[in-house]
């Protein structure tokens, strides 16, 4: 009797863990972080902590819904790639039907919470992000590198959604923080695609620019988009959104990030591309936190 109950408990726990994995928590928490950054930067008075918490929870659920749909669509490709074969659907811990219903539930609840905690603009942008990521970016990954451009839009929308949630409107300041995260997506995506190229080719994913090779041409593309981050990082200071300190920090981070791309141009190896990938993970939160601390 006790062993049977223990077995049921273990099964429930494993199922719950599989559902949690469907949400891609690391990615969804990054989305929440960027959304919270936009919300905090746009807030001119004291935080409404209850609304902020519900907003962040809603953002996590909408993000989780979109990545779950992505996994449903790509399940047969996930099954043949080393880095994804242990995901809940290809590992048969979650059925396709369960994943579909889970994505519907989390998506609806997330959007409803978003509307209740914020406004129609933030909710509409959240829905747009979900649709672009799940139903446009996902199938385009097997078409060509245009997928990176399309994917960069929902990837850059979280701070814009946060700004809209706090202010109820969009402004040039909101477009600046959107632009920084939009351009950041390109070296970030391409570095991941470079490191995972062998796996991606098994699934027919075509994310690298130009001819899709791990060569000097791709390294130059990564360098050029990283270079754009230098002037973009100064715009919040130029327009008076933040102070001089954040402009200096953004420039230093941008130069260090750019230096990694020159290393890749000299040595087109996976090791150098991996450094850019990790560099991209460091660059964005440092710059965004600095903008918040230096907010005027």
PDB file of C-alpha atoms in Angstrom:
ATOM      1  CA  UNK A   1       0.000   0.000   0.000  1.00  0.00           C
ATOM      2  CA  UNK A   2       2.692   2.511   1.025  1.00  0.00           C
ATOM      3  CA  UNK A   3       4.912   1.530  -1.915  1.00  0.00           C
ATOM      4  CA  UNK A   4       1.965   2.082  -4.291  1.00  0.00           C
ATOM      5  CA  UNK A   5       1.352   5.567  -2.856  1.00  0.00           C
ATOM      6  CA  UNK A   6       5.061   6.338  -3.130  1.00  0.00           C
ATOM      7  CA  UNK A   7       5.023   5.239  -6.790  1.00  0.00           C
ATOM      8  CA  UNK A   8       2.047   7.517  -7.501  1.00  0.00           C
ATOM      9  CA  UNK A   9       3.778  10.430  -5.777  1.00  0.00           C
ATOM     10  CA  UNK A  10       6.938   9.882  -7.834  1.00  0.00           C
ATOM     11  CA  UNK A  11       4.891   9.705 -11.047  1.00  0.00           C
ATOM     12  CA  UNK A  12       3.071  12.940 -10.234  1.00  0.00           C
ATOM     13  CA  UNK A  13       6.348  14.646  -9.358  1.00  0.00           C
ATOM     14  CA  UNK A  14       7.969  13.491 -12.609  1.00  0.00           C
ATOM     15  CA  UNK A  15       4.971  14.673 -14.622  1.00  0.00           C
ATOM     16  CA  UNK A  16       5.012  18.056 -12.896  1.00  0.00           C
ATOM     17  CA  UNK A  17       8.750  18.344 -13.617  1.00  0.00           C
ATOM     18  CA  UNK A  18       8.119  17.553 -17.292  1.00  0.00           C
ATOM     19  CA  UNK A  19       5.438  20.252 -17.534  1.00  0.00           C
ATOM     20  CA  UNK A  20       7.816  22.708 -15.875  1.00  0.00           C
ATOM     21  CA  UNK A  21      10.516  21.819 -18.418  1.00  0.00           C
ATOM     22  CA  UNK A  22       8.037  22.536 -21.224  1.00  0.00           C
ATOM     23  CA  UNK A  23       8.041  26.167 -20.069  1.00  0.00           C
ATOM     24  CA  UNK A  24      11.811  26.402 -20.736  1.00  0.00           C
ATOM     25  CA  UNK A  25      12.218  28.185 -17.392  1.00  0.00           C
ATOM     26  CA  UNK A  26      15.672  29.671 -18.079  1.00  0.00           C
ATOM     27  CA  UNK A  27      14.469  31.311 -21.288  1.00  0.00           C
ATOM     28  CA  UNK A  28      11.154  32.363 -19.747  1.00  0.00           C
ATOM     29  CA  UNK A  29      12.909  33.900 -16.727  1.00  0.00           C
ATOM     30  CA  UNK A  30      15.098  35.921 -19.121  1.00  0.00           C
ATOM     31  CA  UNK A  31      11.903  37.165 -20.756  1.00  0.00           C
ATOM     32  CA  UNK A  32      10.521  38.098 -17.328  1.00  0.00           C
ATOM     33  CA  UNK A  33      13.770  39.903 -16.453  1.00  0.00           C
ATOM     34  CA  UNK A  34      13.669  42.005 -19.638  1.00  0.00           C
ATOM     35  CA  UNK A  35       9.968  42.736 -19.121  1.00  0.00           C
ATOM     36  CA  UNK A  36      10.618  43.828 -15.558  1.00  0.00           C
ATOM     37  CA  UNK A  37      13.462  46.032 -16.799  1.00  0.00           C
ATOM     38  CA  UNK A  38      11.134  47.837 -19.212  1.00  0.00           C
ATOM     39  CA  UNK A  39       8.464  48.168 -16.515  1.00  0.00           C
ATOM     40  CA  UNK A  40      10.898  49.631 -13.970  1.00  0.00           C
ATOM     41  CA  UNK A  41      12.474  52.010 -16.485  1.00  0.00           C
ATOM     42  CA  UNK A  42       9.061  53.413 -17.474  1.00  0.00           C
ATOM     43  CA  UNK A  43       7.731  53.759 -13.914  1.00  0.00           C
ATOM     44  CA  UNK A  44       7.850  57.376 -12.743  1.00  0.00           C
ATOM     45  CA  UNK A  45       6.498  56.901  -9.228  1.00  0.00           C
ATOM     46  CA  UNK A  46       6.265  54.175  -6.588  1.00  0.00           C
ATOM     47  CA  UNK A  47       5.806  50.616  -7.829  1.00  0.00           C
ATOM     48  CA  UNK A  48       2.452  48.915  -7.548  1.00  0.00           C
ATOM     49  CA  UNK A  49       4.084  45.700  -6.391  1.00  0.00           C
ATOM     50  CA  UNK A  50       0.934  43.590  -6.705  1.00  0.00           C
ATOM     51  CA  UNK A  51       0.454  44.614 -10.344  1.00  0.00           C
ATOM     52  CA  UNK A  52       4.162  44.095 -11.078  1.00  0.00           C
ATOM     53  CA  UNK A  53       4.179  40.580  -9.627  1.00  0.00           C
ATOM     54  CA  UNK A  54       1.035  39.576 -11.553  1.00  0.00           C
ATOM     55  CA  UNK A  55       2.509  41.149 -14.712  1.00  0.00           C
ATOM     56  CA  UNK A  56       5.740  39.151 -14.363  1.00  0.00           C
ATOM     57  CA  UNK A  57       3.809  35.928 -13.691  1.00  0.00           C
ATOM     58  CA  UNK A  58       1.649  36.609 -16.754  1.00  0.00           C
ATOM     59  CA  UNK A  59       4.753  37.217 -18.866  1.00  0.00           C
ATOM     60  CA  UNK A  60       6.280  33.945 -17.679  1.00  0.00           C
ATOM     61  CA  UNK A  61       3.117  32.045 -18.638  1.00  0.00           C
ATOM     62  CA  UNK A  62       2.797  33.644 -22.080  1.00  0.00           C
ATOM     63  CA  UNK A  63       6.459  32.935 -22.767  1.00  0.00           C
ATOM     64  CA  UNK A  64       5.964  29.369 -21.537  1.00  0.00           C
ATOM     65  CA  UNK A  65       2.986  28.953 -23.841  1.00  0.00           C
ATOM     66  CA  UNK A  66       4.934  30.120 -26.899  1.00  0.00           C
ATOM     67  CA  UNK A  67       7.916  27.830 -26.250  1.00  0.00           C
ATOM     68  CA  UNK A  68       5.565  24.906 -25.600  1.00  0.00           C
ATOM     69  CA  UNK A  69       3.925  25.450 -28.989  1.00  0.00           C
ATOM     70  CA  UNK A  70       7.430  25.610 -30.461  1.00  0.00           C
ATOM     71  CA  UNK A  71       8.205  22.195 -28.957  1.00  0.00           C
ATOM     72  CA  UNK A  72       4.959  20.714 -30.272  1.00  0.00           C
ATOM     73  CA  UNK A  73       5.741  21.897 -33.808  1.00  0.00           C
ATOM     74  CA  UNK A  74       9.382  20.812 -33.662  1.00  0.00           C
ATOM     75  CA  UNK A  75       8.980  17.551 -31.747  1.00  0.00           C
ATOM     76  CA  UNK A  76      10.246  15.305 -34.581  1.00  0.00           C
ATOM     77  CA  UNK A  77      13.277  17.555 -35.066  1.00  0.00           C
ATOM     78  CA  UNK A  78      13.948  17.716 -31.330  1.00  0.00           C
ATOM     79  CA  UNK A  79      14.012  13.909 -31.295  1.00  0.00           C
ATOM     80  CA  UNK A  80      16.992  13.747 -33.682  1.00  0.00           C
ATOM     81  CA  UNK A  81      19.103  16.507 -32.131  1.00  0.00           C
ATOM     82  CA  UNK A  82      21.444  15.683 -29.249  1.00  0.00           C
ATOM     83  CA  UNK A  83      20.740  18.927 -27.373  1.00  0.00           C
ATOM     84  CA  UNK A  84      16.938  18.498 -27.478  1.00  0.00           C
ATOM     85  CA  UNK A  85      16.185  14.770 -27.572  1.00  0.00           C
ATOM     86  CA  UNK A  86      15.535  14.694 -23.810  1.00  0.00           C
ATOM     87  CA  UNK A  87      12.877  17.384 -23.911  1.00  0.00           C
ATOM     88  CA  UNK A  88       9.487  16.317 -22.475  1.00  0.00           C
ATOM     89  CA  UNK A  89       7.760  15.453 -25.780  1.00  0.00           C
ATOM     90  CA  UNK A  90      10.497  13.508 -27.638  1.00  0.00           C
ATOM     91  CA  UNK A  91      11.377  11.675 -24.409  1.00  0.00           C
ATOM     92  CA  UNK A  92       7.682  10.625 -24.152  1.00  0.00           C
ATOM     93  CA  UNK A  93       7.201  12.159 -20.714  1.00  0.00           C
ATOM     94  CA  UNK A  94       4.523  14.462 -22.144  1.00  0.00           C
ATOM     95  CA  UNK A  95       2.204  13.575 -25.026  1.00  0.00           C
ATOM     96  CA  UNK A  96       1.555  15.935 -27.914  1.00  0.00           C
ATOM     97  CA  UNK A  97      -2.066  16.345 -26.805  1.00  0.00           C
ATOM     98  CA  UNK A  98      -1.028  17.192 -23.237  1.00  0.00           C
ATOM     99  CA  UNK A  99       1.460  19.774 -24.506  1.00  0.00           C
ATOM    100  CA  UNK A 100      -1.129  21.391 -26.782  1.00  0.00           C
ATOM    101  CA  UNK A 101      -3.674  21.751 -23.978  1.00  0.00           C
ATOM    102  CA  UNK A 102      -0.973  22.983 -21.615  1.00  0.00           C
ATOM    103  CA  UNK A 103       0.064  25.683 -24.109  1.00  0.00           C
ATOM    104  CA  UNK A 104      -3.570  26.773 -24.545  1.00  0.00           C
ATOM    105  CA  UNK A 105      -4.132  26.933 -20.781  1.00  0.00           C
ATOM    106  CA  UNK A 106      -0.928  28.838 -19.977  1.00  0.00           C
ATOM    107  CA  UNK A 107      -1.431  31.178 -22.939  1.00  0.00           C
ATOM    108  CA  UNK A 108      -5.019  32.099 -22.052  1.00  0.00           C
ATOM    109  CA  UNK A 109      -4.353  32.454 -18.323  1.00  0.00           C
ATOM    110  CA  UNK A 110      -1.210  34.493 -19.014  1.00  0.00           C
ATOM    111  CA  UNK A 111      -2.969  36.896 -21.371  1.00  0.00           C
ATOM    112  CA  UNK A 112      -5.972  37.303 -19.054  1.00  0.00           C
ATOM    113  CA  UNK A 113      -3.681  38.051 -16.100  1.00  0.00           C
ATOM    114  CA  UNK A 114      -1.718  40.462 -18.275  1.00  0.00           C
ATOM    115  CA  UNK A 115      -4.882  42.385 -19.147  1.00  0.00           C
ATOM    116  CA  UNK A 116      -6.131  42.450 -15.558  1.00  0.00           C
ATOM    117  CA  UNK A 117      -2.782  43.641 -14.177  1.00  0.00           C
ATOM    118  CA  UNK A 118      -1.854  46.094 -16.938  1.00  0.00           C
ATOM    119  CA  UNK A 119      -3.640  47.272 -20.081  1.00  0.00           C
ATOM    120  CA  UNK A 120      -4.739  46.330 -23.589  1.00  0.00           C
ATOM    121  CA  UNK A 121      -1.490  47.577 -25.192  1.00  0.00           C
ATOM    122  CA  UNK A 122       0.805  45.332 -23.139  1.00  0.00           C
ATOM    123  CA  UNK A 123      -1.608  42.420 -23.638  1.00  0.00           C
ATOM    124  CA  UNK A 124      -1.725  42.962 -27.416  1.00  0.00           C
ATOM    125  CA  UNK A 125       2.068  43.107 -27.625  1.00  0.00           C
ATOM    126  CA  UNK A 126       2.295  39.893 -25.566  1.00  0.00           C
ATOM    127  CA  UNK A 127      -0.097  38.150 -27.948  1.00  0.00           C
ATOM    128  CA  UNK A 128       1.886  39.452 -30.931  1.00  0.00           C
ATOM    129  CA  UNK A 129       5.079  38.102 -29.389  1.00  0.00           C
ATOM    130  CA  UNK A 130       3.516  34.665 -28.865  1.00  0.00           C
ATOM    131  CA  UNK A 131       2.175  34.481 -32.435  1.00  0.00           C
ATOM    132  CA  UNK A 132       5.424  35.656 -34.048  1.00  0.00           C
ATOM    133  CA  UNK A 133       7.594  33.263 -32.040  1.00  0.00           C
ATOM    134  CA  UNK A 134       5.420  30.162 -32.173  1.00  0.00           C
ATOM    135  CA  UNK A 135       3.784  30.393 -35.595  1.00  0.00           C
ATOM    136  CA  UNK A 136       6.142  32.501 -37.737  1.00  0.00           C
ATOM    137  CA  UNK A 137       9.687  32.178 -36.390  1.00  0.00           C
ATOM    138  CA  UNK A 138       9.410  28.449 -35.636  1.00  0.00           C
ATOM    139  CA  UNK A 139       8.536  27.242 -39.181  1.00  0.00           C
ATOM    140  CA  UNK A 140      10.939  29.775 -40.752  1.00  0.00           C
ATOM    141  CA  UNK A 141      13.911  28.111 -39.020  1.00  0.00           C
ATOM    142  CA  UNK A 142      13.894  25.486 -41.785  1.00  0.00           C
ATOM    143  CA  UNK A 143      13.544  28.110 -44.537  1.00  0.00           C
ATOM    144  CA  UNK A 144      16.557  30.355 -44.034  1.00  0.00           C
ATOM    145  CA  UNK A 145      18.315  32.985 -41.950  1.00  0.00           C
ATOM    146  CA  UNK A 146      15.300  35.310 -42.339  1.00  0.00           C
ATOM    147  CA  UNK A 147      14.087  33.383 -39.280  1.00  0.00           C
ATOM    148  CA  UNK A 148      16.668  35.210 -37.160  1.00  0.00           C
ATOM    149  CA  UNK A 149      15.267  38.601 -38.207  1.00  0.00           C
ATOM    150  CA  UNK A 150      11.710  37.485 -37.470  1.00  0.00           C
ATOM    151  CA  UNK A 151      12.729  35.815 -34.188  1.00  0.00           C
ATOM    152  CA  UNK A 152      14.533  38.968 -33.082  1.00  0.00           C
ATOM    153  CA  UNK A 153      11.202  40.816 -32.957  1.00  0.00           C
ATOM    154  CA  UNK A 154       9.502  38.697 -30.249  1.00  0.00           C
ATOM    155  CA  UNK A 155      12.935  38.363 -28.645  1.00  0.00           C
ATOM    156  CA  UNK A 156      13.122  42.146 -28.266  1.00  0.00           C
ATOM    157  CA  UNK A 157       9.481  42.764 -27.325  1.00  0.00           C
ATOM    158  CA  UNK A 158       9.717  42.005 -23.546  1.00  0.00           C
ATOM    159  CA  UNK A 159      11.175  45.416 -22.522  1.00  0.00           C
ATOM    160  CA  UNK A 160       8.659  47.101 -24.827  1.00  0.00           C
ATOM    161  CA  UNK A 161       5.852  45.129 -23.192  1.00  0.00           C
ATOM    162  CA  UNK A 162       7.165  46.147 -19.777  1.00  0.00           C
ATOM    163  CA  UNK A 163       7.235  49.806 -20.802  1.00  0.00           C
ATOM    164  CA  UNK A 164       3.682  49.572 -22.164  1.00  0.00           C
ATOM    165  CA  UNK A 165       2.509  47.803 -18.985  1.00  0.00           C
ATOM    166  CA  UNK A 166       3.850  50.583 -16.758  1.00  0.00           C
ATOM    167  CA  UNK A 167       2.978  53.613 -18.891  1.00  0.00           C
ATOM    168  CA  UNK A 168       0.090  52.499 -21.096  1.00  0.00           C
ATOM    169  CA  UNK A 169       1.850  53.973 -24.135  1.00  0.00           C
ATOM    170  CA  UNK A 170       4.904  53.621 -26.354  1.00  0.00           C
ATOM    171  CA  UNK A 171       7.478  56.366 -26.840  1.00  0.00           C
ATOM    172  CA  UNK A 172      10.870  56.906 -28.441  1.00  0.00           C
ATOM    173  CA  UNK A 173      12.481  55.790 -25.153  1.00  0.00           C
ATOM    174  CA  UNK A 174      10.599  52.499 -25.438  1.00  0.00           C
ATOM    175  CA  UNK A 175      11.783  52.083 -29.029  1.00  0.00           C
ATOM    176  CA  UNK A 176      15.394  52.669 -27.919  1.00  0.00           C
ATOM    177  CA  UNK A 177      15.358  49.805 -25.409  1.00  0.00           C
ATOM    178  CA  UNK A 178      13.539  47.661 -27.984  1.00  0.00           C
ATOM    179  CA  UNK A 179      16.220  48.531 -30.569  1.00  0.00           C
ATOM    180  CA  UNK A 180      19.103  47.579 -28.284  1.00  0.00           C
ATOM    181  CA  UNK A 181      17.606  44.171 -27.535  1.00  0.00           C
ATOM    182  CA  UNK A 182      16.604  43.684 -31.186  1.00  0.00           C
ATOM    183  CA  UNK A 183      20.147  44.212 -32.509  1.00  0.00           C
ATOM    184  CA  UNK A 184      21.601  42.151 -29.641  1.00  0.00           C
ATOM    185  CA  UNK A 185      19.571  39.176 -30.870  1.00  0.00           C
ATOM    186  CA  UNK A 186      21.668  38.783 -34.040  1.00  0.00           C
ATOM    187  CA  UNK A 187      25.104  38.043 -32.552  1.00  0.00           C
ATOM    188  CA  UNK A 188      23.328  36.095 -29.810  1.00  0.00           C
ATOM    189  CA  UNK A 189      21.326  33.907 -32.232  1.00  0.00           C
ATOM    190  CA  UNK A 190      24.183  33.427 -34.683  1.00  0.00           C
ATOM    191  CA  UNK A 191      26.653  32.429 -31.973  1.00  0.00           C
ATOM    192  CA  UNK A 192      24.204  29.776 -30.734  1.00  0.00           C
ATOM    193  CA  UNK A 193      23.584  28.622 -34.317  1.00  0.00           C
ATOM    194  CA  UNK A 194      27.349  28.404 -34.892  1.00  0.00           C
ATOM    195  CA  UNK A 195      27.965  26.279 -31.803  1.00  0.00           C
ATOM    196  CA  UNK A 196      24.921  24.072 -32.510  1.00  0.00           C
ATOM    197  CA  UNK A 197      25.419  23.939 -36.298  1.00  0.00           C
ATOM    198  CA  UNK A 198      25.952  20.183 -36.488  1.00  0.00           C
ATOM    199  CA  UNK A 199      22.760  19.463 -34.546  1.00  0.00           C
ATOM    200  CA  UNK A 200      20.784  22.118 -36.435  1.00  0.00           C
ATOM    201  CA  UNK A 201      21.757  20.633 -39.797  1.00  0.00           C
ATOM    202  CA  UNK A 202      20.290  17.278 -38.735  1.00  0.00           C
ATOM    203  CA  UNK A 203      16.940  19.050 -38.282  1.00  0.00           C
ATOM    204  CA  UNK A 204      17.300  21.186 -41.412  1.00  0.00           C
ATOM    205  CA  UNK A 205      17.509  24.449 -39.456  1.00  0.00           C
ATOM    206  CA  UNK A 206      19.116  27.267 -41.440  1.00  0.00           C
ATOM    207  CA  UNK A 207      19.945  30.122 -39.091  1.00  0.00           C
ATOM    208  CA  UNK A 208      23.451  31.242 -40.057  1.00  0.00           C
ATOM    209  CA  UNK A 209      23.586  34.239 -42.449  1.00  0.00           C
ATOM    210  CA  UNK A 210      24.748  34.266 -46.072  1.00  0.00           C
ATOM    211  CA  UNK A 211      25.666  30.791 -47.234  1.00  0.00           C
ATOM    212  CA  UNK A 212      25.049  29.339 -43.798  1.00  0.00           C
ATOM    213  CA  UNK A 213      28.683  28.374 -43.215  1.00  0.00           C
ATOM    214  CA  UNK A 214      30.845  28.771 -40.122  1.00  0.00           C
ATOM    215  CA  UNK A 215      33.272  31.026 -41.944  1.00  0.00           C
ATOM    216  CA  UNK A 216      34.687  34.553 -42.107  1.00  0.00           C
ATOM    217  CA  UNK A 217      31.531  35.887 -43.816  1.00  0.00           C
ATOM    218  CA  UNK A 218      29.358  34.802 -40.889  1.00  0.00           C
ATOM    219  CA  UNK A 219      31.928  36.143 -38.401  1.00  0.00           C
ATOM    220  CA  UNK A 220      31.853  39.534 -40.176  1.00  0.00           C
ATOM    221  CA  UNK A 221      28.046  39.606 -39.967  1.00  0.00           C
ATOM    222  CA  UNK A 222      28.266  38.936 -36.232  1.00  0.00           C
ATOM    223  CA  UNK A 223      30.849  41.700 -35.871  1.00  0.00           C
ATOM    224  CA  UNK A 224      28.789  44.280 -37.793  1.00  0.00           C
ATOM    225  CA  UNK A 225      25.639  43.767 -35.717  1.00  0.00           C
ATOM    226  CA  UNK A 226      27.658  43.828 -32.499  1.00  0.00           C
ATOM    227  CA  UNK A 227      29.219  47.098 -33.668  1.00  0.00           C
ATOM    228  CA  UNK A 228      25.741  48.652 -33.900  1.00  0.00           C
ATOM    229  CA  UNK A 229      25.346  48.116 -30.150  1.00  0.00           C
ATOM    230  CA  UNK A 230      27.943  50.823 -29.439  1.00  0.00           C
ATOM    231  CA  UNK A 231      25.917  53.822 -30.692  1.00  0.00           C
ATOM    232  CA  UNK A 232      22.639  52.241 -29.557  1.00  0.00           C
ATOM    233  CA  UNK A 233      23.975  51.863 -26.027  1.00  0.00           C
ATOM    234  CA  UNK A 234      24.572  55.612 -25.878  1.00  0.00           C
ATOM    235  CA  UNK A 235      21.064  56.627 -26.961  1.00  0.00           C
ATOM    236  CA  UNK A 236      19.465  56.423 -23.474  1.00  0.00           C
ATOM    237  CA  UNK A 237      22.123  58.872 -22.239  1.00  0.00           C
ATOM    238  CA  UNK A 238      21.794  61.113 -25.300  1.00  0.00           C
ATOM    239  CA  UNK A 239      18.017  61.417 -24.897  1.00  0.00           C
ATOM    240  CA  UNK A 240      18.196  61.952 -21.134  1.00  0.00           C
ATOM    241  CA  UNK A 241      16.599  58.672 -20.124  1.00  0.00           C
ATOM    242  CA  UNK A 242      19.694  57.688 -18.147  1.00  0.00           C
ATOM    243  CA  UNK A 243      22.864  59.432 -16.989  1.00  0.00           C
ATOM    244  CA  UNK A 244      26.426  59.440 -18.272  1.00  0.00           C
ATOM    245  CA  UNK A 245      27.526  56.493 -16.134  1.00  0.00           C
ATOM    246  CA  UNK A 246      25.281  54.049 -17.980  1.00  0.00           C
ATOM    247  CA  UNK A 247      26.553  55.352 -21.311  1.00  0.00           C
ATOM    248  CA  UNK A 248      30.127  54.645 -20.249  1.00  0.00           C
ATOM    249  CA  UNK A 249      29.269  51.167 -18.942  1.00  0.00           C
ATOM    250  CA  UNK A 250      27.279  50.305 -22.097  1.00  0.00           C
ATOM    251  CA  UNK A 251      30.206  51.448 -24.254  1.00  0.00           C
ATOM    252  CA  UNK A 252      32.765  49.430 -22.279  1.00  0.00           C
ATOM    253  CA  UNK A 253      30.545  46.335 -22.408  1.00  0.00           C
ATOM    254  CA  UNK A 254      29.973  46.899 -26.122  1.00  0.00           C
ATOM    255  CA  UNK A 255      33.701  47.187 -26.820  1.00  0.00           C
ATOM    256  CA  UNK A 256      34.451  43.991 -24.862  1.00  0.00           C
ATOM    257  CA  UNK A 257      31.631  42.212 -26.697  1.00  0.00           C
ATOM    258  CA  UNK A 258      32.938  43.505 -30.030  1.00  0.00           C
ATOM    259  CA  UNK A 259      36.474  42.334 -29.233  1.00  0.00           C
ATOM    260  CA  UNK A 260      35.186  38.769 -29.046  1.00  0.00           C
ATOM    261  CA  UNK A 261      33.858  39.037 -32.600  1.00  0.00           C
ATOM    262  CA  UNK A 262      37.300  40.078 -33.885  1.00  0.00           C
ATOM    263  CA  UNK A 263      38.690  36.953 -32.235  1.00  0.00           C
ATOM    264  CA  UNK A 264      36.117  34.900 -34.138  1.00  0.00           C
ATOM    265  CA  UNK A 265      37.123  36.569 -37.405  1.00  0.00           C
ATOM    266  CA  UNK A 266      40.743  35.531 -36.788  1.00  0.00           C
ATOM    267  CA  UNK A 267      39.908  32.034 -35.588  1.00  0.00           C
ATOM    268  CA  UNK A 268      36.560  30.718 -36.873  1.00  0.00           C
ATOM    269  CA  UNK A 269      36.273  28.019 -34.232  1.00  0.00           C
ATOM    270  CA  UNK A 270      33.439  26.778 -32.053  1.00  0.00           C
ATOM    271  CA  UNK A 271      35.391  27.885 -28.980  1.00  0.00           C
ATOM    272  CA  UNK A 272      35.431  31.522 -30.124  1.00  0.00           C
ATOM    273  CA  UNK A 273      31.750  31.389 -31.084  1.00  0.00           C
ATOM    274  CA  UNK A 274      30.922  29.940 -27.677  1.00  0.00           C
ATOM    275  CA  UNK A 275      32.668  32.905 -26.035  1.00  0.00           C
ATOM    276  CA  UNK A 276      30.442  35.261 -28.029  1.00  0.00           C
ATOM    277  CA  UNK A 277      27.389  33.266 -26.961  1.00  0.00           C
ATOM    278  CA  UNK A 278      28.319  33.562 -23.271  1.00  0.00           C
ATOM    279  CA  UNK A 279      29.342  37.181 -23.811  1.00  0.00           C
ATOM    280  CA  UNK A 280      25.874  37.935 -25.144  1.00  0.00           C
ATOM    281  CA  UNK A 281      24.308  36.448 -22.011  1.00  0.00           C
ATOM    282  CA  UNK A 282      26.466  38.741 -19.870  1.00  0.00           C
ATOM    283  CA  UNK A 283      26.171  41.922 -21.959  1.00  0.00           C
ATOM    284  CA  UNK A 284      22.407  42.415 -21.911  1.00  0.00           C
ATOM    285  CA  UNK A 285      21.616  42.072 -18.169  1.00  0.00           C
ATOM    286  CA  UNK A 286      24.632  44.194 -17.166  1.00  0.00           C
ATOM    287  CA  UNK A 287      23.622  46.995 -19.544  1.00  0.00           C
ATOM    288  CA  UNK A 288      19.954  46.833 -18.541  1.00  0.00           C
ATOM    289  CA  UNK A 289      20.725  46.826 -14.804  1.00  0.00           C
ATOM    290  CA  UNK A 290      23.067  49.789 -15.321  1.00  0.00           C
ATOM    291  CA  UNK A 291      20.333  51.692 -17.170  1.00  0.00           C
ATOM    292  CA  UNK A 292      18.002  51.106 -14.215  1.00  0.00           C
ATOM    293  CA  UNK A 293      20.563  52.201 -11.626  1.00  0.00           C
ATOM    294  CA  UNK A 294      21.391  55.304 -13.669  1.00  0.00           C
ATOM    295  CA  UNK A 295      17.804  56.203 -14.522  1.00  0.00           C
ATOM    296  CA  UNK A 296      17.011  59.914 -14.471  1.00  0.00           C
TER     297      UNK A 296
END
